[in-house]
Short mmCIF file of C-alpha atoms in Angstrom, two decimals:
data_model
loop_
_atom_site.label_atom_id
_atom_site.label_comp_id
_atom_site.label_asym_id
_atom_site.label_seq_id
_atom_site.Cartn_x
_atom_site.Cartn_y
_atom_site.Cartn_z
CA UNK A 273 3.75 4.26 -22.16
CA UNK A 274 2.79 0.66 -21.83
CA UNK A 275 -0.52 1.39 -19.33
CA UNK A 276 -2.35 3.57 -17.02
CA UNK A 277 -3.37 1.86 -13.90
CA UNK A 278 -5.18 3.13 -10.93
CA UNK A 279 -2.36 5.50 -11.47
CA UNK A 280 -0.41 6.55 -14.26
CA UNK A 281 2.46 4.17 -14.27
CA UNK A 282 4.82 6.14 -16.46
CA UNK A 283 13.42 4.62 -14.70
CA UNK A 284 17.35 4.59 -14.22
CA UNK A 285 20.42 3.74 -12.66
CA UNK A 286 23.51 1.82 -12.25
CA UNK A 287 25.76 4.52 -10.81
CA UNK A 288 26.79 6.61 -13.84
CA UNK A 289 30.20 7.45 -14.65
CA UNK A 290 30.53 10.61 -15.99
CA UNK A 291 28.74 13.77 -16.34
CA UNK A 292 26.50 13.94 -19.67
CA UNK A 293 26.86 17.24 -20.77
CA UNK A 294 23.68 16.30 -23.29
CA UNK A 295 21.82 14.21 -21.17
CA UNK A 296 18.91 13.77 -23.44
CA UNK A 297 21.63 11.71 -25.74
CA UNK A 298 21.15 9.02 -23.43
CA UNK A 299 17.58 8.67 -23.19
CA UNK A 300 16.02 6.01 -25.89
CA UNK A 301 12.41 4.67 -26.17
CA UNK A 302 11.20 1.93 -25.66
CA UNK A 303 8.71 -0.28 -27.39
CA UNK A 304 7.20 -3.53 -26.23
CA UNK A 305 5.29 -6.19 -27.76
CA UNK A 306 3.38 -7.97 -25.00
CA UNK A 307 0.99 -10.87 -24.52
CA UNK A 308 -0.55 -11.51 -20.55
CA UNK A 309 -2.20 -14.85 -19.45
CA UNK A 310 -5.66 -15.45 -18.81
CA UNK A 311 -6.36 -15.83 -15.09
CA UNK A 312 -9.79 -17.34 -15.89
CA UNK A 313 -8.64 -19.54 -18.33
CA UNK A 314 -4.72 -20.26 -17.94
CA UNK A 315 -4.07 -21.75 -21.14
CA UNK A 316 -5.39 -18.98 -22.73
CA UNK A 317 -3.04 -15.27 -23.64
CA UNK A 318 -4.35 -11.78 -24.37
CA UNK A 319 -4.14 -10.53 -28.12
CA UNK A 320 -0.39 -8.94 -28.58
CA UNK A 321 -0.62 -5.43 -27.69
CA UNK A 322 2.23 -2.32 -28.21
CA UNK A 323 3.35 -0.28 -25.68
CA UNK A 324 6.12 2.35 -25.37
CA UNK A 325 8.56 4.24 -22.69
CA UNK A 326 11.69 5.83 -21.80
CA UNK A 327 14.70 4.41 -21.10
CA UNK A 328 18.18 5.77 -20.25
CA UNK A 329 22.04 4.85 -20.68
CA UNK A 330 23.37 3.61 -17.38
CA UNK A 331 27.15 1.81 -16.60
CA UNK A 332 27.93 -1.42 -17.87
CA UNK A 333 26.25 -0.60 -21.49
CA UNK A 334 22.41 -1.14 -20.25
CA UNK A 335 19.34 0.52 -20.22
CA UNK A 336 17.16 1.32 -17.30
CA UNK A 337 13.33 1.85 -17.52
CA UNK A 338 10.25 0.76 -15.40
CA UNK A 339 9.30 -3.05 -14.92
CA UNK A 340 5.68 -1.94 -16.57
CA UNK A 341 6.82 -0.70 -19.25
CA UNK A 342 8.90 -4.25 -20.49
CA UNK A 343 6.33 -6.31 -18.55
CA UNK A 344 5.23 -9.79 -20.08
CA UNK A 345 6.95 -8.80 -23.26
CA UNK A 346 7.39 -10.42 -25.99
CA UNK A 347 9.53 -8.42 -27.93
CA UNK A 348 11.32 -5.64 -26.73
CA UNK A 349 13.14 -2.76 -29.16
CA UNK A 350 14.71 0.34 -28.19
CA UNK A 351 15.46 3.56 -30.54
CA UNK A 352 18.31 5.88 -29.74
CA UNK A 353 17.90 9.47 -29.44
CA UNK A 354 17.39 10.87 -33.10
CA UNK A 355 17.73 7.44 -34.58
CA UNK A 356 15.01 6.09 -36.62
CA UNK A 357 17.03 2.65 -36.27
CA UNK A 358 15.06 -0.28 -33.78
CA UNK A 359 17.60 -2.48 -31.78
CA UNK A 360 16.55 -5.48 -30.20
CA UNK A 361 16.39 -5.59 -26.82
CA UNK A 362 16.42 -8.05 -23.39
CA UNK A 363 15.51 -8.06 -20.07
CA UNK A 364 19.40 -8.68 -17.86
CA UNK A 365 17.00 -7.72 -14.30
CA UNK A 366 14.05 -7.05 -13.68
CA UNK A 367 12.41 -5.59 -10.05
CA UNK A 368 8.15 -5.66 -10.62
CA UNK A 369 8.26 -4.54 -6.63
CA UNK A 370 10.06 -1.42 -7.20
CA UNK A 371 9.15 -0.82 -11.34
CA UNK A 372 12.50 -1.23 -12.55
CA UNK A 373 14.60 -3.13 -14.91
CA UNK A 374 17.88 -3.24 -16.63
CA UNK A 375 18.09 -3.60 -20.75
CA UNK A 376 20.40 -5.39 -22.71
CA UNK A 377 21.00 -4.89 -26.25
CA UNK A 378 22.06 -7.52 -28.86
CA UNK A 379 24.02 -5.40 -30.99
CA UNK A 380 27.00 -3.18 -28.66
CA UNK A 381 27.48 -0.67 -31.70
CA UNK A 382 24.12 0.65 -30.23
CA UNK A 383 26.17 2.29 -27.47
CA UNK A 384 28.50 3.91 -28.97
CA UNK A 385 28.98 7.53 -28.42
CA UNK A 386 26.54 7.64 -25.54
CA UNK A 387 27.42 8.29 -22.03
CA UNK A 388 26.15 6.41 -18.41
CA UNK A 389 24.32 8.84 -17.05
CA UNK A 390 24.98 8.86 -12.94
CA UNK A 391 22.85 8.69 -10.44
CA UNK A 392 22.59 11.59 -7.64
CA UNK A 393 21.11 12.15 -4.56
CA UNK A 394 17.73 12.37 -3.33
CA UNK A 395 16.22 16.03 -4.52
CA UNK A 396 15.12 18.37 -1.96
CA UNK A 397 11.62 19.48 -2.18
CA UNK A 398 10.70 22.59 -3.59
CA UNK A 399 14.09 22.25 -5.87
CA UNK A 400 13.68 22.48 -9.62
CA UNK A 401 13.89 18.66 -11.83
CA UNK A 402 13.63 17.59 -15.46
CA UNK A 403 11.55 15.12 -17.37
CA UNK A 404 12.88 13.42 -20.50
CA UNK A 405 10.80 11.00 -22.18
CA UNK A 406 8.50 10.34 -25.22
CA UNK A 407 5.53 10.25 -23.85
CA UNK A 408 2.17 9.88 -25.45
CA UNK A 409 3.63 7.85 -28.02
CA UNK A 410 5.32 10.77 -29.68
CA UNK A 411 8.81 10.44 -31.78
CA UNK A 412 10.63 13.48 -30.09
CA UNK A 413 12.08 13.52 -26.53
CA UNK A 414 10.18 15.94 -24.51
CA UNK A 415 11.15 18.21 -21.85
CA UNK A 416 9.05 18.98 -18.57
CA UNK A 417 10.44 21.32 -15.95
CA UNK A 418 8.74 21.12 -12.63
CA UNK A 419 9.21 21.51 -8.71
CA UNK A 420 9.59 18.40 -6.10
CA UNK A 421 6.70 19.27 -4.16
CA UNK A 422 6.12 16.08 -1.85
CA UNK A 423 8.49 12.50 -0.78
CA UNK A 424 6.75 10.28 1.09
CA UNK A 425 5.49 6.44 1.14
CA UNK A 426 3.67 5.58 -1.82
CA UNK A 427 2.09 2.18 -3.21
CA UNK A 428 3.42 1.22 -6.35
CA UNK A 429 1.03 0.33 -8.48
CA UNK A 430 2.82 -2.10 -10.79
CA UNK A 431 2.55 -4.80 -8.71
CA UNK A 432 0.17 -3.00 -6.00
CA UNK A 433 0.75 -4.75 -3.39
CA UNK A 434 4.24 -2.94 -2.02
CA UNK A 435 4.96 0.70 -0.91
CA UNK A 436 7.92 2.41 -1.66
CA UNK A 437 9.42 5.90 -1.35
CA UNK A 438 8.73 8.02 -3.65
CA UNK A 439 8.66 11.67 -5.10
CA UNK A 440 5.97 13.75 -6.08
CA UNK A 441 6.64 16.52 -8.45
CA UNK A 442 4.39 19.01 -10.69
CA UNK A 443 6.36 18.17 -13.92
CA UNK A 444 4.24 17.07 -16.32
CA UNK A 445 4.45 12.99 -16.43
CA UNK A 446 2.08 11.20 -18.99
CA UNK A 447 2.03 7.65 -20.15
CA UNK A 448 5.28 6.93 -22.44
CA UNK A 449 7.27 9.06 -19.81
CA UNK A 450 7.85 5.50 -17.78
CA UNK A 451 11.11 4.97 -17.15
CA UNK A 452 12.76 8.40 -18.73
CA UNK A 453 15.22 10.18 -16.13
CA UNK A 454 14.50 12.65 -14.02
CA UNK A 455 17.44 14.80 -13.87
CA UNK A 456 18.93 17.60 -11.63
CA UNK A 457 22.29 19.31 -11.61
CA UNK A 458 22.88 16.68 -15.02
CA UNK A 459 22.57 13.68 -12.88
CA UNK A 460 19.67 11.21 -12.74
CA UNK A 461 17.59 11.84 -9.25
CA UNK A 462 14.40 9.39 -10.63
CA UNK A 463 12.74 7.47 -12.83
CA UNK A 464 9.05 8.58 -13.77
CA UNK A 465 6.58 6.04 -13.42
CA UNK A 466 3.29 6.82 -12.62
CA UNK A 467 0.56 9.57 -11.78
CA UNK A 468 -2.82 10.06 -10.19
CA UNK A 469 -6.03 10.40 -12.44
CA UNK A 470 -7.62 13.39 -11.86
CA UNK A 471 -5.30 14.86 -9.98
CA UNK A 472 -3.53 17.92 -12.34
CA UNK A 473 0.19 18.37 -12.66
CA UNK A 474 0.67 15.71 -10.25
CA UNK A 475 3.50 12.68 -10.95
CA UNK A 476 5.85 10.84 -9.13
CA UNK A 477 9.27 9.48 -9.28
CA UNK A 478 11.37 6.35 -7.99
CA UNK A 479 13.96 8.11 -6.00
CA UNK A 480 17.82 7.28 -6.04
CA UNK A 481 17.24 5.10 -2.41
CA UNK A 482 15.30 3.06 -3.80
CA UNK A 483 17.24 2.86 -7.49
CA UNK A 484 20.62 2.15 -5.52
CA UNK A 485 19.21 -0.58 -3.76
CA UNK A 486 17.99 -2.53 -6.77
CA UNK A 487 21.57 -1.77 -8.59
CA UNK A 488 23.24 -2.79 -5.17
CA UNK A 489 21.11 -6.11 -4.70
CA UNK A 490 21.96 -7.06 -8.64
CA UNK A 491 25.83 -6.61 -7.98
CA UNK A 492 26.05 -10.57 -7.19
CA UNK A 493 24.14 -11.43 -10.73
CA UNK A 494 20.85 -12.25 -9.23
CA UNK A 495 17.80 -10.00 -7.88
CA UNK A 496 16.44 -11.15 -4.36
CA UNK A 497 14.30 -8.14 -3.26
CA UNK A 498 13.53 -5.41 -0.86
CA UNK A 499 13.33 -7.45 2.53
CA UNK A 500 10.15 -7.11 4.95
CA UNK A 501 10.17 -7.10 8.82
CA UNK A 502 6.75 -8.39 8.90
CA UNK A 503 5.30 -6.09 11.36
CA UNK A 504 2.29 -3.99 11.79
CA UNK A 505 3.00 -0.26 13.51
CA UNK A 506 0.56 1.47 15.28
CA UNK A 507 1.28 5.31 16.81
CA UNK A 508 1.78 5.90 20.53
CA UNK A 509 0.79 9.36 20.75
CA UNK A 510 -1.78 8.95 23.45
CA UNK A 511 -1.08 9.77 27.11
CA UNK A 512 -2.48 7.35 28.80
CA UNK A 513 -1.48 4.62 26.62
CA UNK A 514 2.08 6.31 26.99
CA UNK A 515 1.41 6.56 30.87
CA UNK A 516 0.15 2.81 31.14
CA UNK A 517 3.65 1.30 29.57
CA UNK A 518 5.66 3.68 31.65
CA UNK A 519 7.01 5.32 28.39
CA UNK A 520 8.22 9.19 29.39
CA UNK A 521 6.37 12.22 27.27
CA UNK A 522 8.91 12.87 24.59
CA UNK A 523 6.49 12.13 21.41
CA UNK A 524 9.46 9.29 20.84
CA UNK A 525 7.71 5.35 19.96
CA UNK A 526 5.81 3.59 18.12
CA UNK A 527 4.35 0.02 19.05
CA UNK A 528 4.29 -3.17 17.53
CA UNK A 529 0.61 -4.24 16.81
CA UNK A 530 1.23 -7.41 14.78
CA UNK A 531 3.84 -10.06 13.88
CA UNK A 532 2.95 -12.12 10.40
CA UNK A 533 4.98 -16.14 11.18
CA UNK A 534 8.21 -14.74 10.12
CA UNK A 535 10.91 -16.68 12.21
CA UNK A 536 13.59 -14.37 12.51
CA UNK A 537 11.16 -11.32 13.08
CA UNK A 538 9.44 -13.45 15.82
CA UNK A 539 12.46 -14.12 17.51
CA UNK A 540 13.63 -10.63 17.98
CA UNK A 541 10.79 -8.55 18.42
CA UNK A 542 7.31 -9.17 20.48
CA UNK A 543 3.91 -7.86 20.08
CA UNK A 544 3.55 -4.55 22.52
CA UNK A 545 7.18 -3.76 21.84
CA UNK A 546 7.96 0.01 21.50
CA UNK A 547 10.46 0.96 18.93
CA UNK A 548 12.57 3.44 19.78
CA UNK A 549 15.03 3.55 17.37
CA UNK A 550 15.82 1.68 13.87
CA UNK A 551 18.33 1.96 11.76
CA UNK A 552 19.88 4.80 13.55
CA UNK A 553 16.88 6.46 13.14
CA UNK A 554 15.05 8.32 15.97
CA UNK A 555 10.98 6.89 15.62
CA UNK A 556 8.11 9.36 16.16
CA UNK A 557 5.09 8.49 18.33
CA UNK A 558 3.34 8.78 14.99
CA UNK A 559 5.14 6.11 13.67
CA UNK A 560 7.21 8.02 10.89
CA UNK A 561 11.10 8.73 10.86
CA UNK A 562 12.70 12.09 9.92
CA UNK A 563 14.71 11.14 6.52
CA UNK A 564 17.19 13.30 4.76
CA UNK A 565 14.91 16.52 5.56
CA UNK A 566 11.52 14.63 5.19
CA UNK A 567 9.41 13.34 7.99
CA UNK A 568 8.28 9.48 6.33
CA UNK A 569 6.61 6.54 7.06
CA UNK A 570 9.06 4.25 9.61
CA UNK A 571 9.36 1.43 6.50
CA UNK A 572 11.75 3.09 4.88
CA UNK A 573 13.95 2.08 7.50
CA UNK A 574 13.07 -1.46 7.26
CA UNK A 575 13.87 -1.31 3.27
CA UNK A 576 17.54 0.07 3.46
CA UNK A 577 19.65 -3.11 3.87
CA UNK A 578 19.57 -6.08 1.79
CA UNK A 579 18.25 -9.86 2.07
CA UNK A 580 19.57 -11.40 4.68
CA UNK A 581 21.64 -8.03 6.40
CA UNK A 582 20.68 -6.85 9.96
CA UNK A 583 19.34 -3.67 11.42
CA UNK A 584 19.72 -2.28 14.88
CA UNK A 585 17.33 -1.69 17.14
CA UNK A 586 16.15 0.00 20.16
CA UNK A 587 12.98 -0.77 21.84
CA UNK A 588 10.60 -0.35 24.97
CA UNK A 589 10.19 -3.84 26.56
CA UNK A 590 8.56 -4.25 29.77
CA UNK A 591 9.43 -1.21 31.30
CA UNK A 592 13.19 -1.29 30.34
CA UNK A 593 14.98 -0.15 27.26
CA UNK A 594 16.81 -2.64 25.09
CA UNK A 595 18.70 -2.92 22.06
CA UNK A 596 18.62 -5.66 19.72
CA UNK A 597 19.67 -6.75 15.78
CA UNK A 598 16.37 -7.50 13.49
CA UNK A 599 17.73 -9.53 11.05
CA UNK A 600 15.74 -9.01 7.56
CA UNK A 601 14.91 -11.46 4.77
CA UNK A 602 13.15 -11.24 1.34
CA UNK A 603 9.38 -12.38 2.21
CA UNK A 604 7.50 -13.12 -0.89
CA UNK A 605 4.46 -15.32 0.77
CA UNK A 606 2.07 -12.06 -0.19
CA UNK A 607 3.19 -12.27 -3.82
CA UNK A 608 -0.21 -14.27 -5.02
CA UNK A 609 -2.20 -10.46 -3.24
CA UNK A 610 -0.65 -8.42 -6.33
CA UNK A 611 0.21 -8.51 -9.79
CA UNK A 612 2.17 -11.38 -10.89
CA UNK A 613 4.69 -11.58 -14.09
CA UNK A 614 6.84 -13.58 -15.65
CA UNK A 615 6.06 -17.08 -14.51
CA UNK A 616 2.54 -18.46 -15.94
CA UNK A 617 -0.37 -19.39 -13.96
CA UNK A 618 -0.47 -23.04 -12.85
CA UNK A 619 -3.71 -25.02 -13.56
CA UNK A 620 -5.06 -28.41 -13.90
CA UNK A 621 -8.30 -29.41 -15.77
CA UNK A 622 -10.43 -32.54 -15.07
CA UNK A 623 -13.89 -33.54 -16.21
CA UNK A 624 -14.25 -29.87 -17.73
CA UNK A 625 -13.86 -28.57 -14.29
CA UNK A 626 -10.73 -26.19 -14.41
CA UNK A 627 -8.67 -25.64 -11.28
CA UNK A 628 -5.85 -23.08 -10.26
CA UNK A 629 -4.32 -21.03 -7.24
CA UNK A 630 -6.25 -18.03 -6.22
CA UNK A 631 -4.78 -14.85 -6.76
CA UNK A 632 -5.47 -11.17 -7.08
CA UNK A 633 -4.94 -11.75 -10.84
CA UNK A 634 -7.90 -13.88 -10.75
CA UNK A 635 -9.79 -11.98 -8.69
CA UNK A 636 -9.84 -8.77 -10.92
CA UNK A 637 -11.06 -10.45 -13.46
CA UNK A 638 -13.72 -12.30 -12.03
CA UNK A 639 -17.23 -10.78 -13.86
CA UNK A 640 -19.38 -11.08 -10.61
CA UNK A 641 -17.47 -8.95 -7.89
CA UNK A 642 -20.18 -9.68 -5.29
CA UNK A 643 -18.93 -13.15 -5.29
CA UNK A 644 -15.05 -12.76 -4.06
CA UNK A 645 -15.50 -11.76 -0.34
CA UNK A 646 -14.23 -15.28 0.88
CA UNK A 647 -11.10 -15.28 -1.47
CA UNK A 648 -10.40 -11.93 -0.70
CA UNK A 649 -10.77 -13.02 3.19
CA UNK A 650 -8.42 -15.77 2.11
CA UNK A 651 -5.86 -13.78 -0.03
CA UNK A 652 -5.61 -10.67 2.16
CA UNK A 653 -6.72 -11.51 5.78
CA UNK A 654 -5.87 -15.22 7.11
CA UNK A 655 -2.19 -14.98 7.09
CA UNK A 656 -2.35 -12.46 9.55
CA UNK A 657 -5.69 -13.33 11.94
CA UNK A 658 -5.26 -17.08 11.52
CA UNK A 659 -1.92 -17.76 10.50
CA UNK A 660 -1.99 -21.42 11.58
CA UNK A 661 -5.14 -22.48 9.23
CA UNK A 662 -3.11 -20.59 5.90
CA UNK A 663 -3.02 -23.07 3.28
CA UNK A 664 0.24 -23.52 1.39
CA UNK A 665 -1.61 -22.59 -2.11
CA UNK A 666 -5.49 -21.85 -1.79
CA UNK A 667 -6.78 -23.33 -4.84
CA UNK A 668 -10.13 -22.04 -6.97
CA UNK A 669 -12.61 -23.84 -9.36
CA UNK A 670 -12.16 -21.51 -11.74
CA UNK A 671 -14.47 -22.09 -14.22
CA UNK A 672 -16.61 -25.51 -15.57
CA UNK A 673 -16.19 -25.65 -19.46
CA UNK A 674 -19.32 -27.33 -20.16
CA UNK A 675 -20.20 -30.64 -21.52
CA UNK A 676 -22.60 -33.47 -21.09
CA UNK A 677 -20.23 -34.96 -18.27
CA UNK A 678 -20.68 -31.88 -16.15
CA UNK A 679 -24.04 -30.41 -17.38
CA UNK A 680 -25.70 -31.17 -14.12
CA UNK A 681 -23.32 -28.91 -11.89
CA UNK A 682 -25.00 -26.58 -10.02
CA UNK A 683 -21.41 -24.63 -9.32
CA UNK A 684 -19.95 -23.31 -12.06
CA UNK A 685 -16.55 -21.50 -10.63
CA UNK A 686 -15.19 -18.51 -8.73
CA UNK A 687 -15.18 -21.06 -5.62
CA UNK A 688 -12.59 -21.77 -2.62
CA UNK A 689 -12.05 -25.48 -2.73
CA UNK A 690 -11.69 -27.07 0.54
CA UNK A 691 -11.77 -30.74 -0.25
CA UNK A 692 -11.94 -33.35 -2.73
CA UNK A 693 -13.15 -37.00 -1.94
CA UNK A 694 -11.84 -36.47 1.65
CA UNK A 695 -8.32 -34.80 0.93
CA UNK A 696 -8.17 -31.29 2.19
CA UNK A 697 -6.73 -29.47 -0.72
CA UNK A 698 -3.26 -27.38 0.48
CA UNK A 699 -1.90 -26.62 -2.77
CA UNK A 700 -2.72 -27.30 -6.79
CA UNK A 701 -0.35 -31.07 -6.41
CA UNK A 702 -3.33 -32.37 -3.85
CA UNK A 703 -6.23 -31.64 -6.55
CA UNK A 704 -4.54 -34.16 -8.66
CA UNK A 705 -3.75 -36.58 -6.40
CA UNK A 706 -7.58 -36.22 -4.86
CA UNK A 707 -9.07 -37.13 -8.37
CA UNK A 708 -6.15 -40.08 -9.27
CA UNK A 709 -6.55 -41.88 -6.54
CA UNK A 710 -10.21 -42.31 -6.09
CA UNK A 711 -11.68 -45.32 -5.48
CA UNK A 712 -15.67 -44.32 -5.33
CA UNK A 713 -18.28 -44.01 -8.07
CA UNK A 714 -18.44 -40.24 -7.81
CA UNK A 715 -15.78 -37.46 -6.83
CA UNK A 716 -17.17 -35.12 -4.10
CA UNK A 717 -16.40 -31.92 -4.41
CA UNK A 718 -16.49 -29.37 -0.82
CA UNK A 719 -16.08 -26.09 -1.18
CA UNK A 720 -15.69 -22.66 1.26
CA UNK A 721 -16.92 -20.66 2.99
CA UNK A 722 -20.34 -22.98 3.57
CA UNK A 723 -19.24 -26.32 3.17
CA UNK A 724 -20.92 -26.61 0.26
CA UNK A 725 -20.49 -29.72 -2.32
CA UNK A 726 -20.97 -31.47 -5.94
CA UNK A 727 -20.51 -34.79 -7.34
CA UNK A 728 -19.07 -35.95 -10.83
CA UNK A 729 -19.08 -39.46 -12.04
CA UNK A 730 -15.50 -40.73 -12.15
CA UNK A 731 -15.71 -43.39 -14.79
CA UNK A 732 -17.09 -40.63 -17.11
CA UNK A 733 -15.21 -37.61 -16.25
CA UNK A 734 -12.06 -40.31 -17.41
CA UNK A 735 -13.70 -41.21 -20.40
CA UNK A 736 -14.61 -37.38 -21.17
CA UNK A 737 -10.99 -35.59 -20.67
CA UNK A 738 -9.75 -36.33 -24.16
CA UNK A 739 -13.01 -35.13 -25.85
CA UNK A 740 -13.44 -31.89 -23.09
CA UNK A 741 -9.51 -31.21 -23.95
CA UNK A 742 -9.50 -31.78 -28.19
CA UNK A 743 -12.95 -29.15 -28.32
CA UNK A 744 -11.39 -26.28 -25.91
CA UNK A 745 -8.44 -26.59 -28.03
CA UNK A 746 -6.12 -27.26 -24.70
CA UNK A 747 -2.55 -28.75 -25.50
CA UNK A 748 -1.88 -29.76 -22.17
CA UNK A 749 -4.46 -31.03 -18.73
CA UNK A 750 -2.34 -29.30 -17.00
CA UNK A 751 0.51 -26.53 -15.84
CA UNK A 752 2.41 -27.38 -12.82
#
C-alpha cells in the first residue's frame, strides 16, 4: 500500500455485470511510481518512491482502486491475478474526496478472461465480508474474513479535509489492501482503504453509496464532486431551547447554527432554521438520520444527489412548518485546508524572497509548528467568522533563499503577507504586480497578524534575480 496516514489508508465499482464465480480473478495489484512537490520550495519534487495496492475488474474494461494508492504518480502498472506480467496503466477518473479512481490499461488483451465484478448493497452490520488484496507488499492475494461491526461518518484521510460514510469491519486491512474489494454474497460491498493505528482488528471500507455516486457523477465523462450545503448543525435536544421556538417534544430537529457565503444555500435556508426533514429523511434532535438500519450523521443526506440536483426539505421557521428545495452545488473553496494533488503549487520568486498560496500542504511541513496559529486562523477559521475579509488566495513568504541582496532580512518565511508597497495582496497575480510596478527605492513588505514589515532595495533585488535564480538551480521565477 502506497502510505499510512493518521490512519491506515489501505476500492471498486462501476456496476458489475455478472456474477464472478472466482472473484479473486479480478483483483490485480497495483504499483505506483510517485514523485510529490515541495510545499516549501515549489520548484522542488520528493525523491521517486514505490508504492503498491489492490485493484479490481469493474464494467467498461477498468480498474478501480483508492485515489492514495495512484496519487501523484508517475508511473502506474498493474499485475493480474497469478500473472507475473506488468501492464501499464492510467488514471481515466480520479475522486481524492472520496479515495477512488478508475484505471485504464494500454494494452485490452489485459482483460481478457476476467469478469466486472458488480457492485451490491450496503452490508448489514454484524454480517460476514471478505478482503482481497496484497497487502504488505506481498505477491499472493490474501484473504481476510471478518464481521461489519460499525457504519457511520468518518473523515477520510486522503485528502482530510471531507467526511464520508463509511464501514468499519474487524477483517484484517493492512497497507497494500487499498483499493482491493470487499465482497459479500460474490458482489463488491467496499473498497478497503484505511485503518486506525493502534486500534487492533479495526479497518474500514468505502461503502457502495458512496462508490455509486462517484460511478454515477463520471457517467457524463467528467468528475464534479460530492456537493456541500454549507451548513453547520447543532442538536435540539434541550427542552427549553425546544420550548423557546415553540417546537413540540417529539425528539424530531435539528437547527441550523451557521451558513458559509454559499448563494443558493443562503437563499433557501436561514440561520435558527429547524430541519425537520431532508431528503425524505426524518432528522433526530441529535442531528443524525436513521439510514438503511443505521442511525448516521444528517450529511449523508446532503451527499446523495449530484452537483447541481435539489433536495427537499422540511423545516421549523418562525413558529410555522415549511417545505422548501435546497438546491446543492460542488463547493471546493476549502480545497487549499486538505491535501492537494494533481495540479502543482503556484509560486513566484523575487529578490530570493519566495512567495506562494498558503495551504495545509504547507503548513505540515513547516519545521517550527509554534509559528502557524495565524495561517491556521486564516486557512480554517475566517471563511466562516469573517467571511467578508476572506481573501481570494492568502499568500505566504515562504522562505528567503539567501544572498547578499537579502542578507539583512530580519523575516525569513512562514509569514501571512498582507501588503506590498501599498497593494493589499488578494491572490499570488497581486505579488507580482506589487513588485513590477514600483516606483520607490525600496519595496515594503507588511505582513499579518502584527502589521509587521521589511524593506528590499528594488534596483538590486532586479539586478540579483538572474544570479539568485542560476545558483538555486530554478528554471522558471515563477508558476502561475
Amino acid at each position: 500500500m502506497k502510505r499510512f496516514l493518521a490512519c491506515l489508508l489501505l476500492g471498486v465499482s462501476l456496476s458489475l455485470t455478472a456474477h464472478a464465480a472466482e472473484p479473486e480473478k479480478s483483483v490485480v495489484q497495483v504499483m505506483t511510481f510517485s514523485q510529490s512537490p515541495d510545499w516549501i520550495a515549489p520548484w522542488r519534487f520528493s525523491q521517486v518512491g514505490r508504492g503498491t495496492g489492490t485493484g479490481f475488474v469493474v464494467n467498461g474494461k477498468k480498474i478501480m482502486t483508492n485515489a492514495h494508492v495512484i496519487g501523484w504518480g508517475k508511473q502506474i502498472l498493474v499485475k493480474r491475478y497469478q500473472d507475473p506480467r506488468p501492464y501499464r496503466a492510467k488514471v481515466a477518473f480520479v475522486a481524492h474526496e472520496c479515495d477512488l479512481a478508475l484505471l485504464e490499461v494500454e494494452d485490452k488483451d489485459f482483460f481478457s478472461g476476467m469478469e466486472a465484478l458488480q457492485i451490491g448493497d450496503l452490508p448489514e452490520v454484524r454480517s460476514t465480508v471478505t478482503t482481497m488484496g496484497y497487502p504488505a507488499g506481498g505477491e499472493q492475494i490474501s484473504f481476510t474474513r471478518g464481521v461489519v461491526s460499525r457504519i457511520e461518518m468518518q473523515g477520510y484521510v486522503h485528502m482530510g479535509n471531507r467526511a464520508f460514510l463509511t464501514v468499519q469491519t474487524d477483517a484484517a486491512i493492512n497497507p497494500g489492501n487499498s483499493g482491493g474489494p470487499v465482497i459479500q454474497d460474490d458482489k463488491v460491498v467496499g473498497v478497503a482503504f484505511q485503518g486506525t493505528p493502534g486500534l487492533e482488528n479495526t479497518g474500514f471500507f468505502i461503502p457502495p453509496p458512496v462508490i455509486n455516486h462517484f460511478l454515477k457523477d463520471i457517467e457524463d465523462g467528467k468528475y464534479d464532486g460530492f456537493p456541500r450545503a454549507g451548513i453547520s448543525i447543532m442538536p435540539m435536544q434541550n427542552p427549553a431551547f425546544r420550548k423557546l421556538a415553540g417546537l413540540p417534544d417529539n425528539d424530531v430537529g435539528a437547527r441550523v447554527d451557521n451558513i458559509l457565503p454559499i448563494e443558493s444555500t443562503r437563499k433557501a435556508l436561514k440561520v435558527d432554521d429547524v430541519l425537520l426533514e431532508v431528503g425524505g429523511y426524518r432528522v433526530g434532535s441529535d442531528a443524525t438520520i436513521l439510514y438503511k438500519g443505521n442511525r448516521v450523521s444528517l450529511s449523508v443526506a446532503f451527499q446523495e444527489p449530484q452537483n447541481g440536483e435539489s433536495i427537499p426539505v422540511k423545516l421549523w421557521r418562525e413558529g410555522k412548518e415549511v417545505s422548501t428545495k435546497l438546491p446543492l452545488f460542488v463547493d471546493n473553496e476549502d480545497l487549499p485546508t486538505g491535501s492537494q494533488y494533481d495540479v502543482l503549487p503556484r509560486y513566484y520568486v523575487y529578490g530570493g524572497m519566495v512567495f506562494t498560496p498558503l495551504s495545509m500542504d504547507y503548513l505540515r511541513r513547516l519545521p517550527r509548528a509554534g509559528s502557524t496559529a495565524a495561517m491556521l486562523y486564516e486557512l480554517n477559521y475566517r471563511r466562516r467568522e469573517k467571511p467578508e475579509t476572506v481573501r481570494e488566495e492568502p499568500i505566504v513568504l515562504s522562505t528567503v533563499m539567501a544572498h547578499p541582496v537579502n542578507a539583512n532580512l530580519q523575516v525569513r518565511g512562514a509569514v501571512l503577507v498582507d501588503k506590498i508597497n501599498g497593494i493589499k495582496i488578494n491572490k499570488l497575480e497581486d505579488v507580482i504586480r506589487a513588485f513590477a510596478e514600483a516606483k520607490t527605492d525600496q519595496h515594503i513588505m507588511e505582513f499579518l497578524p502584527k502589521g509587521g514589515f521589511e524593506c528590499i532595495e528594488r534596483k538590486d533585488a532586479d539586478a540579483a534575480n538572474a544570479e539568485i535564480m542560476k545558483t538555486y538551480n530554478i528554471s522558471s521565477d515563477r508558476r502561475l
